[in-house]
Amino acid sequence: MILIIDFGSQYNQLIARRVREQHVYCQIEPPDIELSRIRSLAPKGIILSGGPASIYEKNSPKVDPRIFNLNIPILSICYGMHYMIDTLGGKVEGASKREYGLAELKMLRSTGIFYGINTLTPCWMSHGDSASRLPGGFEITASTENTKIATVENSKKRLYGLQFHPEVAHTPEGKKMLRNFLFRICGCKRTWTMKSFIGKTIEEIKGEVGEKKVILGLSGGVDSSVTAVLLNRAIGKQLTCVFVDNGLLRKGEGERVKSLFKRHFRMNLRFINARKMFLEPLKGVVDPERKRKIIGRAFIRIFEDEASRIKGVGFLAQGTLYPDLIESRSPFGGPSAVIKSHHNVGGLPKKMRLRLIEPLRHLFKDEVRVLGKELGLSDDIVYRHPFPGPGLAVRIIGEVTARHLSILRQADDILITEIKKSNHYQRLWQSFAILLPLKSVGIMGDRRTYEHIVVIRAVNSRDAMTADWARLPHSLLARISNRIINEVRGVNRAVYDISSKPPSTIEWE
Ligand code: XMP
């Protein structure tokens, strides 16, 4: 494995992606990681990431400097390189010439990191500080016009520094450089595959769970479905999945989950019809946060109730993914953790005194999809768009009523059917319909109508933190709009949402 020390760069997850693409496992850890833990992880190599701080700032992040004496190869990037140079006795200064954007890298050698790379190659720079004096044992291996010490190396100790970012697409030879580090310098093997992950994780789950029982909230989305199937392989009937029909689901959703998990995978599935528990207290409620709280509370009550029925239950399983884990603990994670806090269906584990089991916590979304396919899940589940926990309640602006739900369900079903038919589904991050409580005037036949508005929303995104509205073909939008207005009673107008995130959000509430 490769250990990545997180100095707060916005590109950290990208470094991890690049390493895993090479079938090498890697883990991102904060700088305050103990040396003993690094030893026990026994990485083949360490990457010190970039970061927004300047090495001379008072509270700039630092890792235990004894890391340089472990005899493990280290690749340090941008701030990481400044940290290495400063710690080992060199000098870093605020540069007179800052360098942002593309620069041409002139190589002084073609070995080590630069094996097989052209002597002139573009690289992506983003720094104010620069190294001005090297520590003993180091030499310069490449320069740019503005930055003489662009890359450094102590080949004896296998320590390397890159001022630029090899992980971004703007550094076209960056992948090759990382490959050289992984395979030529660290001697990694390409053994990280989903097959190996499944085998290892199943053993870990068995060891951790023992004879105890596990409960899992199954939503039918990618993450909880993959978690369910993986746990089912590991512990079979010790797992109970709880699917809650809260009355806020899309068309056919409950039936689909039942038939897949109960009939096909033959899992222990508790299918709870709790529509009343959600819809009654939602009566008359229009405030989005109150809706969320009511729904969150009802989920907790149902879970507590279900857990108390299972004798010997000791664990609550969740489909938490790696980006959530990194963002929620990173001291430099910015506002991401806060933005996402409302997405968890509030406080389940604490109240229930169950231990958490999160087998996907080191995976990225696209890896979870590969894993799902490896475990035999269909494309329909594996490529499913995210759906919020509070369901259609946050897609009906204003009061959630049976009639509003019925209208939205029909409109959403038409939209998704057409998006799938035109082969756009897998290319989009999310697509769905929203119902506005407003009414507008229309004309149908010879009669004036006064009916609801449906919003069509389709966005592209990598991680839901930012999103851009999708430029869907007009012909497709026309078909969706025609069908919704003609087929759904109570709707006489459809509009397309052309807002991006930020400043808008993906959902409307
Ligand atoms: P926003 O609307 O904040 O959404 O741009 C970002 C992503 O999160 C999903 N989302 C939620 N998921 N509970 C959830 O489980 C929620 O309350 C919730 N609100 C938004 C949204 O669908 C998008 O993928």
Coordinates of C-alpha atoms and ligand atoms in Angstrom, one line a residue:
M1 CA 0.0 0.0 0.0
I2 CA 0.9 3.6 -0.5
L3 CA 0.3 6.1 2.3
I4 CA -0.8 9.6 1.4
I5 CA -0.3 12.3 4.0
D6 CA -3.0 14.9 3.7
F7 CA -1.7 18.4 3.9
G8 CA -5.0 19.8 2.7
S9 CA -4.6 20.0 -1.0
Q10 CA -7.8 20.1 -3.1
Y11 CA -6.2 17.4 -5.3
N12 CA -5.7 14.8 -2.6
Q13 CA -8.5 12.5 -3.6
L14 CA -7.2 12.8 -7.1
I15 CA -3.8 11.5 -6.0
A16 CA -5.5 8.6 -4.4
R17 CA -7.6 7.9 -7.5
R18 CA -4.4 8.0 -9.7
V19 CA -2.7 5.4 -7.4
R20 CA -5.7 3.1 -7.3
E21 CA -6.1 3.3 -11.1
Q22 CA -2.7 1.5 -11.1
H23 CA -4.2 -1.3 -8.9
V24 CA -2.2 -0.2 -5.9
Y25 CA -4.1 0.3 -2.7
C26 CA -3.6 3.6 -0.9
Q27 CA -4.9 5.4 2.1
I28 CA -5.1 9.1 2.9
E29 CA -4.1 9.9 6.5
P30 CA -3.9 13.2 8.4
P31 CA -0.4 14.7 9.2
D32 CA -0.8 14.0 12.9
I33 CA -0.6 10.2 12.2
E34 CA 1.7 8.5 14.8
L35 CA 5.0 7.1 13.5
S36 CA 4.1 3.7 15.1
R37 CA 0.9 3.6 13.0
I38 CA 2.9 4.4 9.9
R39 CA 5.2 1.5 10.8
S40 CA 2.3 -0.9 11.3
L41 CA 0.7 0.1 8.0
A42 CA 4.1 -0.8 6.4
P43 CA 3.6 1.3 3.3
K44 CA 5.8 0.6 0.2
G45 CA 5.9 4.3 -0.4
I46 CA 4.7 7.6 1.1
I47 CA 3.3 10.6 -0.8
L48 CA 3.3 14.0 1.0
S49 CA 0.5 16.0 -0.6
G50 CA 0.3 19.7 -1.5
G51 CA -1.7 22.1 0.6
P52 CA -2.8 25.7 0.9
A53 CA -0.5 26.7 3.8
S54 CA 2.9 28.3 3.6
I55 CA 5.7 26.3 5.4
Y56 CA 6.5 29.5 7.4
E57 CA 3.0 30.1 8.7
K58 CA 2.7 29.5 12.4
N59 CA 0.3 26.6 12.3
S60 CA 1.3 25.1 9.0
P61 CA 0.6 21.3 9.0
K62 CA 3.6 19.0 9.8
V63 CA 4.1 15.3 9.9
D64 CA 6.5 13.5 12.3
P65 CA 10.0 14.4 10.7
R66 CA 11.2 10.9 11.6
I67 CA 9.2 9.8 8.5
F68 CA 12.3 10.6 6.5
N69 CA 14.4 8.0 8.4
L70 CA 12.0 5.0 7.8
N71 CA 13.8 4.0 4.7
I72 CA 10.6 4.2 2.8
P73 CA 10.6 6.1 -0.6
I74 CA 8.8 9.4 -0.3
L75 CA 7.3 11.5 -3.1
S76 CA 6.5 15.0 -1.9
I77 CA 4.3 17.4 -3.9
C78 CA 4.2 21.2 -3.7
Y79 CA 3.7 22.1 0.0
G80 CA 4.9 18.5 0.8
M81 CA 8.1 19.2 -1.0
H82 CA 8.6 22.5 0.9
Y83 CA 8.0 20.6 4.1
M84 CA 10.6 18.0 3.2
I85 CA 13.2 20.6 2.1
D86 CA 12.7 22.7 5.1
T87 CA 12.8 19.8 7.6
L88 CA 15.9 18.3 6.1
G89 CA 17.9 21.6 6.3
G90 CA 17.2 23.4 3.0
K91 CA 15.5 26.7 2.6
V92 CA 12.1 27.7 1.2
E93 CA 11.2 31.3 0.5
G94 CA 8.2 33.3 -0.6
A95 CA 8.9 33.5 -4.3
S96 CA 9.4 36.8 -6.1
K97 CA 7.8 35.2 -9.1
R98 CA 4.7 33.3 -8.3
E99 CA 3.8 30.5 -10.7
Y100 CA 0.2 29.5 -11.4
G101 CA -0.9 27.5 -14.4
L102 CA 1.0 25.7 -17.1
A103 CA 4.8 25.8 -17.2
E104 CA 7.4 23.9 -19.3
L105 CA 9.5 21.5 -17.3
K106 CA 13.0 21.0 -18.5
M107 CA 14.4 17.7 -17.3
L108 CA 18.0 17.3 -16.3
R109 CA 17.9 13.6 -16.1
S110 CA 15.8 10.7 -17.4
T111 CA 16.0 8.2 -14.5
G112 CA 13.9 7.6 -11.4
I113 CA 10.6 9.5 -11.5
F114 CA 11.5 10.8 -15.0
Y115 CA 12.2 7.4 -16.6
G116 CA 10.9 7.3 -20.1
I117 CA 9.7 11.0 -20.1
N118 CA 10.5 13.6 -22.7
T119 CA 13.1 16.2 -21.7
L120 CA 10.6 18.9 -22.2
T121 CA 7.0 18.5 -20.9
P122 CA 4.2 20.7 -19.6
C123 CA 3.4 20.7 -15.9
W124 CA 0.7 22.3 -13.7
M125 CA 2.1 24.8 -11.2
S126 CA 0.3 26.4 -8.3
H127 CA 2.6 27.9 -5.7
G128 CA 3.8 31.1 -4.1
D129 CA 6.8 29.7 -2.1
S130 CA 9.7 28.1 -3.8
A131 CA 12.8 26.1 -2.6
S132 CA 15.9 28.3 -2.7
R133 CA 18.5 26.0 -1.1
L134 CA 18.7 22.2 -1.1
P135 CA 19.4 20.0 1.9
G136 CA 22.6 17.9 1.8
G137 CA 22.4 14.8 -0.5
F138 CA 19.7 16.4 -2.8
E139 CA 20.1 17.6 -6.3
I140 CA 17.9 19.5 -8.8
T141 CA 16.4 17.2 -11.4
A142 CA 14.3 19.7 -13.4
S143 CA 13.6 23.4 -13.7
T144 CA 11.0 25.7 -15.3
E145 CA 11.6 29.2 -16.5
N146 CA 10.4 30.8 -13.2
T147 CA 11.3 28.0 -10.8
K148 CA 14.9 26.8 -10.8
I149 CA 14.3 24.1 -8.1
A150 CA 11.2 22.6 -9.7
T151 CA 12.0 19.0 -8.8
V152 CA 14.6 17.5 -6.5
E153 CA 15.9 14.1 -5.6
N154 CA 18.0 12.3 -3.0
S155 CA 18.4 9.1 -4.9
K156 CA 20.3 7.4 -2.1
K157 CA 17.6 7.9 0.4
R158 CA 14.8 7.6 -2.3
L159 CA 13.3 11.0 -1.5
Y160 CA 11.7 13.0 -4.3
G161 CA 10.1 16.4 -4.5
L162 CA 7.9 17.9 -7.3
Q163 CA 6.9 21.5 -7.2
F164 CA 4.1 20.9 -9.7
H165 CA 1.1 18.6 -9.5
P166 CA 1.6 15.3 -11.3
E167 CA -1.9 14.1 -10.4
V168 CA -3.9 16.7 -12.5
A169 CA -4.7 16.2 -16.2
H170 CA -2.8 19.4 -17.1
T171 CA 0.4 17.5 -16.4
P172 CA 0.2 15.1 -19.3
E173 CA 3.2 13.0 -18.2
G174 CA 2.1 13.1 -14.5
K175 CA 0.6 9.6 -14.6
K176 CA 3.8 8.2 -16.0
M177 CA 5.8 9.9 -13.2
L178 CA 3.5 8.4 -10.5
R179 CA 3.8 5.0 -12.2
N180 CA 7.6 5.3 -12.1
F181 CA 7.3 6.1 -8.4
L182 CA 5.0 3.2 -7.6
F183 CA 6.6 0.5 -9.6
R184 CA 10.3 1.5 -10.3
I185 CA 11.0 3.2 -7.0
C186 CA 8.7 1.6 -4.4
G187 CA 8.4 -1.8 -6.1
C188 CA 4.6 -2.0 -5.7
K189 CA 2.7 -4.8 -7.4
R190 CA -0.6 -4.4 -9.2
T191 CA -2.6 -6.5 -6.8
W192 CA -5.5 -4.1 -5.7
T193 CA -8.5 -5.3 -7.6
M194 CA -12.2 -5.6 -6.5
K195 CA -11.8 -9.4 -6.3
S196 CA -9.0 -9.0 -3.8
F197 CA -11.0 -6.4 -2.0
I198 CA -14.0 -8.7 -1.7
G199 CA -11.9 -11.5 -0.3
K200 CA -10.1 -9.4 2.2
T201 CA -13.2 -7.5 3.3
I202 CA -15.3 -10.6 3.8
E203 CA -12.6 -12.0 6.1
E204 CA -12.5 -8.7 8.1
I205 CA -16.2 -8.5 8.5
K206 CA -16.4 -12.1 9.7
G207 CA -13.7 -11.5 12.2
E208 CA -15.3 -8.3 13.5
V209 CA -18.9 -9.5 13.7
G210 CA -18.3 -12.9 15.1
E211 CA -21.6 -14.4 16.2
K212 CA -23.4 -11.1 16.5
K213 CA -26.2 -9.8 14.3
V214 CA -26.0 -6.8 12.0
I215 CA -28.8 -4.4 11.0
L216 CA -28.6 -2.3 7.8
G217 CA -30.9 0.4 6.5
L218 CA -31.4 -0.5 2.9
S219 CA -32.6 2.3 0.6
G220 CA -32.1 0.6 -2.7
G221 CA -29.5 3.1 -3.8
V222 CA -26.0 2.1 -4.9
D223 CA -24.1 2.4 -1.6
S224 CA -26.5 0.6 0.7
S225 CA -27.3 -2.1 -1.9
V226 CA -23.6 -2.9 -2.4
T227 CA -23.1 -2.9 1.4
A228 CA -26.0 -5.3 1.8
V229 CA -24.8 -7.8 -0.9
L230 CA -21.2 -7.7 0.5
L231 CA -22.4 -8.3 4.1
N232 CA -24.7 -11.0 2.9
R233 CA -21.7 -12.8 1.4
A234 CA -19.8 -12.5 4.6
I235 CA -22.4 -13.3 7.2
G236 CA -25.6 -14.4 5.4
K237 CA -28.5 -14.6 7.8
Q238 CA -26.8 -12.7 10.6
L239 CA -27.6 -9.6 8.5
T240 CA -31.1 -8.1 8.7
C241 CA -31.8 -5.4 6.1
V242 CA -34.6 -2.9 6.9
F243 CA -36.3 -1.3 4.0
V244 CA -38.8 1.5 5.0
D245 CA -41.6 2.4 2.7
N246 CA -42.1 5.9 4.0
G247 CA -44.6 6.8 1.4
L248 CA -42.1 9.2 -0.2
L249 CA -40.6 6.7 -2.7
R250 CA -40.6 6.8 -6.4
K251 CA -42.9 4.7 -8.6
G252 CA -42.3 1.0 -8.2
E253 CA -39.3 1.4 -5.8
G254 CA -40.5 -0.7 -2.9
E255 CA -41.5 -3.6 -5.1
R256 CA -38.2 -3.5 -6.9
V257 CA -36.2 -3.7 -3.7
K258 CA -38.3 -6.5 -2.4
S259 CA -38.0 -8.6 -5.4
L260 CA -34.3 -8.1 -5.8
F261 CA -33.1 -8.6 -2.2
K262 CA -35.7 -10.9 -0.8
R263 CA -36.5 -13.1 -3.9
H264 CA -33.2 -12.9 -5.8
F265 CA -30.6 -12.6 -3.1
R266 CA -32.7 -14.4 -0.5
M267 CA -31.7 -12.0 2.2
N268 CA -33.3 -11.4 5.5
L269 CA -35.3 -8.3 4.5
R270 CA -37.8 -6.5 6.8
F271 CA -40.0 -4.6 4.6
I272 CA -41.8 -2.0 6.7
N273 CA -44.9 -0.2 5.5
A274 CA -44.6 3.0 7.6
R275 CA -46.3 5.4 5.3
K276 CA -48.6 6.7 8.0
M277 CA -45.8 7.4 10.4
F278 CA -44.3 9.8 7.9
L279 CA -47.2 11.3 6.1
E280 CA -49.4 12.0 9.1
P281 CA -46.8 14.3 10.9
L282 CA -45.9 15.9 7.5
K283 CA -49.5 17.2 7.2
G284 CA -49.5 21.0 6.8
V285 CA -45.7 21.2 7.1
V286 CA -44.0 23.4 4.5
D287 CA -40.6 24.3 6.1
P288 CA -37.9 22.1 4.4
E289 CA -35.9 21.7 7.6
R290 CA -38.9 20.7 9.6
K291 CA -39.8 18.1 7.0
R292 CA -36.3 16.7 7.2
K293 CA -36.5 16.5 11.1
I294 CA -39.8 14.8 11.1
I295 CA -38.6 12.2 8.6
G296 CA -35.3 11.7 10.4
R297 CA -37.1 11.2 13.7
A298 CA -39.5 8.7 12.2
F299 CA -36.6 6.7 10.7
I300 CA -34.9 6.6 14.0
R301 CA -38.0 5.3 15.8
I302 CA -38.4 2.6 13.2
F303 CA -34.8 1.5 13.4
E304 CA -34.8 1.4 17.2
D305 CA -37.9 -0.6 17.1
E306 CA -36.5 -3.0 14.5
A307 CA -33.2 -3.3 16.3
S308 CA -34.9 -4.2 19.6
R309 CA -36.6 -7.1 17.8
I310 CA -33.4 -8.7 16.8
K311 CA -31.7 -10.7 19.5
G312 CA -28.0 -10.2 19.8
V313 CA -27.8 -7.3 17.4
G314 CA -24.4 -5.6 17.9
F315 CA -23.7 -3.7 14.7
L316 CA -25.3 -1.1 12.4
A317 CA -24.0 -1.3 8.9
Q318 CA -23.7 1.9 6.7
G319 CA -22.7 2.5 3.1
T320 CA -20.3 5.4 4.0
L321 CA -17.8 6.2 1.2
Y322 CA -14.2 7.4 1.3
P323 CA -14.9 11.0 0.3
D324 CA -17.3 11.4 3.3
L325 CA -14.7 9.9 5.6
I326 CA -11.9 12.2 4.4
E327 CA -14.1 15.3 4.3
S328 CA -15.6 14.8 7.7
R329 CA -12.2 14.5 9.5
S330 CA -10.0 16.8 7.4
P331 CA -9.0 19.8 9.4
F332 CA -8.6 21.6 6.1
G333 CA -11.7 20.2 4.6
G334 CA -13.4 23.6 4.3
P335 CA -17.1 23.8 4.3
S336 CA -17.7 20.4 2.8
A337 CA -18.4 18.6 6.0
V338 CA -20.9 21.2 7.1
I339 CA -22.7 21.2 3.7
K340 CA -23.1 17.4 3.9
S341 CA -24.2 17.2 7.6
H342 CA -27.9 17.3 6.8
H343 CA -27.6 14.3 4.5
N344 CA -27.3 11.8 7.2
V345 CA -30.6 10.7 8.6
G346 CA -29.5 12.1 12.0
G347 CA -27.8 10.4 14.8
L348 CA -28.8 6.7 14.4
P349 CA -25.7 5.0 15.8
K350 CA -25.3 7.1 18.9
K351 CA -28.8 6.6 20.1
M352 CA -28.8 2.9 19.4
R353 CA -25.5 2.1 21.0
L354 CA -24.5 -0.1 18.1
R355 CA -21.1 -0.4 16.7
L356 CA -20.7 0.9 13.2
I357 CA -19.6 -1.3 10.4
E358 CA -18.8 0.5 7.1
P359 CA -17.2 -1.8 4.6
L360 CA -17.1 0.7 1.8
R361 CA -15.4 3.4 3.9
H362 CA -12.2 3.3 1.8
L363 CA -13.8 3.2 -1.6
F364 CA -14.7 5.9 -4.1
K365 CA -18.1 5.9 -5.8
D366 CA -16.8 4.5 -9.1
E367 CA -15.0 1.7 -7.2
V368 CA -18.3 0.9 -5.4
R369 CA -19.9 0.6 -8.8
V370 CA -17.2 -1.9 -10.0
L371 CA -17.6 -3.8 -6.7
G372 CA -21.4 -3.9 -7.2
K373 CA -21.0 -5.4 -10.6
E374 CA -18.5 -7.9 -9.3
L375 CA -21.0 -8.9 -6.6
G376 CA -23.7 -9.5 -9.3
L377 CA -25.8 -6.4 -9.0
S378 CA -27.4 -5.2 -12.2
D379 CA -26.6 -1.9 -14.0
D380 CA -30.0 -0.7 -12.9
I381 CA -28.8 -0.6 -9.3
V382 CA -25.1 0.1 -9.9
Y383 CA -25.7 3.2 -12.0
R384 CA -28.7 4.4 -10.1
H385 CA -28.8 8.2 -9.5
P386 CA -28.5 9.3 -5.9
F387 CA -31.8 9.8 -4.1
P388 CA -32.1 11.8 -0.9
G389 CA -33.1 10.1 2.3
P390 CA -36.2 12.3 2.8
G391 CA -37.3 11.2 -0.7
L392 CA -40.0 13.0 -2.6
A393 CA -40.8 15.2 0.4
V394 CA -37.9 17.5 -0.5
R395 CA -39.0 17.5 -4.1
I396 CA -42.5 18.7 -3.4
I397 CA -42.2 22.4 -2.5
G398 CA -44.7 23.1 0.2
E399 CA -47.0 20.6 1.7
V400 CA -46.6 16.9 1.0
T401 CA -50.0 15.5 0.2
A402 CA -51.2 12.2 -1.4
R403 CA -52.2 14.1 -4.5
H404 CA -48.9 16.0 -4.8
L405 CA -47.0 12.7 -4.3
S406 CA -49.1 11.0 -7.0
I407 CA -48.5 13.8 -9.5
L408 CA -44.7 13.9 -8.8
R409 CA -44.4 10.1 -9.0
Q410 CA -45.9 10.0 -12.5
A411 CA -43.9 13.0 -13.8
D412 CA -40.7 11.6 -12.4
D413 CA -41.3 8.2 -13.9
I414 CA -41.9 9.8 -17.4
L415 CA -38.7 11.8 -17.0
I416 CA -36.5 8.9 -16.0
T417 CA -38.0 6.6 -18.7
E418 CA -37.2 9.1 -21.4
I419 CA -33.8 9.9 -20.1
K420 CA -33.0 6.2 -20.0
K421 CA -34.4 5.6 -23.5
S422 CA -32.2 8.3 -25.0
N423 CA -29.1 6.9 -23.3
H424 CA -28.4 9.9 -21.1
Y425 CA -29.0 8.3 -17.8
Q426 CA -25.6 6.9 -17.2
R427 CA -23.9 10.1 -18.3
L428 CA -25.8 12.3 -15.8
W429 CA -25.1 12.6 -12.1
Q430 CA -28.8 13.0 -11.3
S431 CA -32.1 13.7 -13.1
F432 CA -35.5 14.1 -11.5
A433 CA -38.7 16.1 -11.3
I434 CA -39.8 18.7 -8.7
L435 CA -43.4 19.7 -8.1
L436 CA -44.2 23.4 -7.5
P437 CA -47.3 24.2 -5.4
L438 CA -47.9 27.2 -7.7
K439 CA -50.5 27.1 -10.3
S440 CA -50.4 28.8 -13.6
V441 CA -52.8 29.3 -16.4
G442 CA -52.9 27.1 -19.5
I443 CA -55.3 26.0 -22.2
M444 CA -56.2 22.4 -23.0
G445 CA -58.7 21.7 -25.8
D446 CA -60.9 24.8 -25.6
R447 CA -60.7 25.1 -21.9
R448 CA -58.8 27.3 -19.6
T449 CA -56.8 25.4 -17.0
Y450 CA -55.2 26.4 -13.8
E451 CA -52.7 23.7 -12.7
H452 CA -49.4 22.8 -11.2
I453 CA -45.8 23.3 -12.6
V454 CA -43.3 20.5 -12.9
V455 CA -39.6 21.3 -12.9
I456 CA -37.2 19.1 -14.8
R457 CA -33.7 18.9 -13.3
A458 CA -30.7 17.2 -14.8
V459 CA -27.1 17.8 -13.6
N460 CA -23.6 16.7 -14.3
S461 CA -21.3 16.4 -11.3
R462 CA -18.3 14.4 -10.0
D463 CA -19.2 14.4 -6.4
A464 CA -22.3 16.5 -5.8
M465 CA -20.2 19.3 -4.2
T466 CA -20.4 21.3 -7.4
A467 CA -22.8 20.6 -10.3
D468 CA -23.6 22.0 -13.7
W469 CA -27.0 21.8 -15.3
A470 CA -27.0 19.3 -18.2
R471 CA -27.3 20.6 -21.8
L472 CA -29.8 18.0 -22.7
P473 CA -30.9 17.9 -26.4
H474 CA -34.0 20.1 -27.0
S475 CA -35.8 17.2 -28.7
L476 CA -35.4 15.1 -25.5
L477 CA -36.7 18.0 -23.3
A478 CA -39.6 18.5 -25.7
R479 CA -40.6 14.8 -25.4
I480 CA -40.4 14.9 -21.6
S481 CA -42.4 18.1 -21.4
N482 CA -45.1 16.9 -23.9
R483 CA -45.5 13.6 -22.1
I484 CA -45.7 15.1 -18.6
I485 CA -48.2 17.7 -19.6
N486 CA -50.4 15.3 -21.7
E487 CA -50.2 12.3 -19.3
V488 CA -50.1 13.7 -15.8
R489 CA -53.5 15.1 -14.7
G490 CA -53.0 18.3 -12.7
V491 CA -50.0 19.6 -14.6
N492 CA -50.1 22.1 -17.4
R493 CA -46.6 23.5 -17.5
A494 CA -43.0 22.1 -17.4
V495 CA -39.9 24.1 -17.0
Y496 CA -36.2 23.2 -17.2
D497 CA -33.9 24.3 -14.3
I498 CA -30.8 26.0 -15.7
S499 CA -29.0 26.7 -12.4
S500 CA -25.7 25.4 -11.3
K501 CA -24.3 24.5 -7.9
P502 CA -23.1 26.8 -6.4
P503 CA -24.9 29.1 -5.9
S504 CA -28.0 26.8 -6.3
T505 CA -28.2 23.3 -4.9
I506 CA -29.0 20.2 -6.7
E507 CA -32.2 19.5 -4.8
W508 CA -34.8 22.3 -4.4
E509 CA -35.2 22.0 -0.7
Ligands
XMP1 P1 -27.7 19.4 -2.7 O1 -29.2 19.6 -2.9 O2 -27.3 19.8 -1.3 O3 -27.5 17.9 -2.8 O4 -26.9 20.1 -3.7 C1 -26.2 17.2 -2.9 C2 -26.5 15.7 -3.0 O5 -27.0 15.2 -1.8 C3 -28.3 14.7 -2.0 N1 -29.2 15.2 -0.9 C4 -29.5 14.4 0.2 N2 -29.3 13.1 0.5 N3 -30.5 13.4 2.5 C5 -29.8 12.6 1.6 O6 -29.6 11.4 1.9 C6 -30.8 14.7 2.2 O7 -31.5 15.3 3.0 C7 -30.3 15.2 1.0 N4 -30.4 16.5 0.5 C8 -29.7 16.4 -0.7 C9 -28.8 15.3 -3.4 O8 -29.7 14.4 -4.0 C10 -27.5 15.4 -4.1 O9 -27.1 14.1 -4.7

